[in-house]
PDB file of C-alpha atoms in Angstrom:
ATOM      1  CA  UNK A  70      55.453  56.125  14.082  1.00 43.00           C
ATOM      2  CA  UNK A  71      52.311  55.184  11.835  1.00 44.00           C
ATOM      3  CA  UNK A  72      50.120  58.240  11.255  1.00 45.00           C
ATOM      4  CA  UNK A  73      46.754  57.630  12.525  1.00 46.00           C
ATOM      5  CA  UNK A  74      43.486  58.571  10.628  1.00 48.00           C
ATOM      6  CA  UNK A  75      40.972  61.602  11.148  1.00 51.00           C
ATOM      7  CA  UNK A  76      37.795  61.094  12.442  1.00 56.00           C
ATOM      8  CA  UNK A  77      36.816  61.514   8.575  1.00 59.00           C
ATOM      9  CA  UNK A  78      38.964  58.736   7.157  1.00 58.00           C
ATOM     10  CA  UNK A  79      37.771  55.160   7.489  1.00 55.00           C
ATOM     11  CA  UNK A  80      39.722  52.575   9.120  1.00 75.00           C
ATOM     12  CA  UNK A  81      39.770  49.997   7.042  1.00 85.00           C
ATOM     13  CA  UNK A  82      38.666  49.821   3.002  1.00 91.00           C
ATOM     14  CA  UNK A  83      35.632  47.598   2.021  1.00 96.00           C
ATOM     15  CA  UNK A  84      33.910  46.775  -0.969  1.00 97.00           C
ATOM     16  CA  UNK A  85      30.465  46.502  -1.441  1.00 98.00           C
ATOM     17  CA  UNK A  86      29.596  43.744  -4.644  1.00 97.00           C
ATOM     18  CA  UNK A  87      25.864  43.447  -5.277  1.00 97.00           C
ATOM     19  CA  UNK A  88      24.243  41.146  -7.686  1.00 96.00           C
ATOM     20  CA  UNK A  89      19.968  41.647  -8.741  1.00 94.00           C
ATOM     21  CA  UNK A  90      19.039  38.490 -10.296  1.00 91.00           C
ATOM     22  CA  UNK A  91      15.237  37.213 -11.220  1.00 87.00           C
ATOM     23  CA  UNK A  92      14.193  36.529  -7.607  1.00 91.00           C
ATOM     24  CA  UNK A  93      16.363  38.320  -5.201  1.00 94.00           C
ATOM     25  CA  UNK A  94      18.508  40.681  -4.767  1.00 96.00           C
ATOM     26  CA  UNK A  95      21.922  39.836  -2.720  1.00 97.00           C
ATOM     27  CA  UNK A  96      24.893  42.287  -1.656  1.00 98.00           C
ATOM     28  CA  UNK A  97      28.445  40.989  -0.245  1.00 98.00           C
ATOM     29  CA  UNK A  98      31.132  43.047   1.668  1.00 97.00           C
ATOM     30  CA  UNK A  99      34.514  42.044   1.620  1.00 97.00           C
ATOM     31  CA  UNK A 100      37.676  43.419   2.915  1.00 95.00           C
ATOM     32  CA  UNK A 101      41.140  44.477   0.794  1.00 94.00           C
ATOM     33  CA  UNK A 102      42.215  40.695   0.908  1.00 95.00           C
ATOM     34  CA  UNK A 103      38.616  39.000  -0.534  1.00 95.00           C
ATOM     35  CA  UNK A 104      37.489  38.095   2.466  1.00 96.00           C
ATOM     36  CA  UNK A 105      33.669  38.217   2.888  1.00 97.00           C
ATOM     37  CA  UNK A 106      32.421  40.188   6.243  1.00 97.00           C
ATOM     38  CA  UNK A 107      28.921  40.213   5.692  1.00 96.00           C
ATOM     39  CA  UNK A 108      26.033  38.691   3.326  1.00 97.00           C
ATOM     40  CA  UNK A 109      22.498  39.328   2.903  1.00 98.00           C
ATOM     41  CA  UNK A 110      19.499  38.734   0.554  1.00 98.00           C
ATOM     42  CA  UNK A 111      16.236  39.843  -0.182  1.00 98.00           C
ATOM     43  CA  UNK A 112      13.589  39.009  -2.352  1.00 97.00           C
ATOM     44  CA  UNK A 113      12.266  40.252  -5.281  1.00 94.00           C
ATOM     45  CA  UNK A 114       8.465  39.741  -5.941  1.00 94.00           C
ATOM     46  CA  UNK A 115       7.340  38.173  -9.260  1.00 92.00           C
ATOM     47  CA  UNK A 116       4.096  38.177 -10.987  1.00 93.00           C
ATOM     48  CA  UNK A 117       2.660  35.651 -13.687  1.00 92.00           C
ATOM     49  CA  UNK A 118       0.199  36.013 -15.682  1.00 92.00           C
ATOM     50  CA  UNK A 119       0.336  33.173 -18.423  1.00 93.00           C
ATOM     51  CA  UNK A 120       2.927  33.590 -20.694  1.00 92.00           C
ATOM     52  CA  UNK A 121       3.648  37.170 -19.445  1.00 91.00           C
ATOM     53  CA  UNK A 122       5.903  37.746 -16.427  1.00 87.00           C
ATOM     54  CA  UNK A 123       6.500  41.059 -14.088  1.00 90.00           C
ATOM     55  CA  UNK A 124       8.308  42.324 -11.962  1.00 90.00           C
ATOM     56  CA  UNK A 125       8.704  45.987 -10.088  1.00 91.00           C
ATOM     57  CA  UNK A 126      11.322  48.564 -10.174  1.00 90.00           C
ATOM     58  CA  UNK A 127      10.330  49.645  -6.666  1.00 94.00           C
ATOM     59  CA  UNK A 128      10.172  46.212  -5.588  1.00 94.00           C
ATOM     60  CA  UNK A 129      13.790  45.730  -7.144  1.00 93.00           C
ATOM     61  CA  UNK A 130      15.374  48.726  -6.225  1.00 94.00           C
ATOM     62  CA  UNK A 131      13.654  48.063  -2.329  1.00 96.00           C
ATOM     63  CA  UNK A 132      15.306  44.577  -2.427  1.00 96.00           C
ATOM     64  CA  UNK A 133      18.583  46.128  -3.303  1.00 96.00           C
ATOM     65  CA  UNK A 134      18.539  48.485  -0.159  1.00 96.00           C
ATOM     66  CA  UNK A 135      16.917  45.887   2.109  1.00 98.00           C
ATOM     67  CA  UNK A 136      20.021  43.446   1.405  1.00 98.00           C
ATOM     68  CA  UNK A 137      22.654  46.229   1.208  1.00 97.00           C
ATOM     69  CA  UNK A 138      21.435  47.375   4.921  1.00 96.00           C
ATOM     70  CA  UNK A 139      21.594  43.907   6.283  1.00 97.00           C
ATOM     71  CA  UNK A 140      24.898  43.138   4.860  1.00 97.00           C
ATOM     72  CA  UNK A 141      26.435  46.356   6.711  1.00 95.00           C
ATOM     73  CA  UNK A 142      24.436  45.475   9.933  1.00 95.00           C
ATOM     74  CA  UNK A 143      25.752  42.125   9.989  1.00 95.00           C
ATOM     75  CA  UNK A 144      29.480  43.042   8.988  1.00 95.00           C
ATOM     76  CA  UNK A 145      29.516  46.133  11.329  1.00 94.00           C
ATOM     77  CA  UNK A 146      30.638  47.945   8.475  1.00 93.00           C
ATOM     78  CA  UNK A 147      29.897  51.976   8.351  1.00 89.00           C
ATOM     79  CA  UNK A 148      29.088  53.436   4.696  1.00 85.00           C
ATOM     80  CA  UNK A 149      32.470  55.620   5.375  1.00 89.00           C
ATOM     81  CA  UNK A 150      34.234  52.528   5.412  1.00 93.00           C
ATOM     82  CA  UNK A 151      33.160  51.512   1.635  1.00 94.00           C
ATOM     83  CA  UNK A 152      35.648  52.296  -1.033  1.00 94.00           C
ATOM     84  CA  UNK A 153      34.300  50.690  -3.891  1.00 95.00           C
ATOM     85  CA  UNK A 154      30.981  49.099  -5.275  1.00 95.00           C
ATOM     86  CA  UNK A 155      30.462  46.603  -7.741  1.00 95.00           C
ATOM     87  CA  UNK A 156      26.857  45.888  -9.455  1.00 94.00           C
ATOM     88  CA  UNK A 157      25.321  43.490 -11.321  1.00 93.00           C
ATOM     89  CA  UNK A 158      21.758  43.305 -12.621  1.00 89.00           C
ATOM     90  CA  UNK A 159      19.620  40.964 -15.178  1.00 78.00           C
ATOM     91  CA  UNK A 160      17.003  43.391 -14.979  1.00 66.00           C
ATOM     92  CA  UNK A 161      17.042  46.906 -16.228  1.00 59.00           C
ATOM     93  CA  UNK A 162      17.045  49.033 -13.320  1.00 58.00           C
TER      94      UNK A 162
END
């Protein structure tokens, strides 16, 4: 007979991979086996000024969360269930 998880344990392992690029930010949960459950992507505001270009580290950081939230909506996955996160930014956070 299998032994069956506590309340505590999650059921399944998933793994969160989020990527912050120049205009959004997306996140991506996938199961053991690759597969993707659940995408989501939110924008990051931009300013120009001529040559000189800005951006926010609230506004980043508050895309980040946005996308992360709506990715785990959309999969149905609870944050017990994530066993691993992978990030990549071209910004410095």
């Amino acid at each position: 007979m299998a032994a069956s998880s506590s309340p505590d344990e999650p059921s399944r392992s998933v793994f969160l991979g989020v990527d912050v690029g120049t205009g959004s930010a997306r996140a991506g949960l996938f199961d053991e086996k690759g597969k993707l459950l659940g995408l989501s992507s939110s924008p990051i505001q931009i300013w120009k000024d001529g040559a000189c270009v800005e951006q926010s580290s609230t506004d980043i950081w508050l895309a980040v969360c946005a996308a992360v939230k709506a990715a785990c909506s959309k999969a149905k996955v609870a944050p017990t269930e994530v066993q691993g996160l992978g990030f990549a930014a071209t910004c410095s956070l």
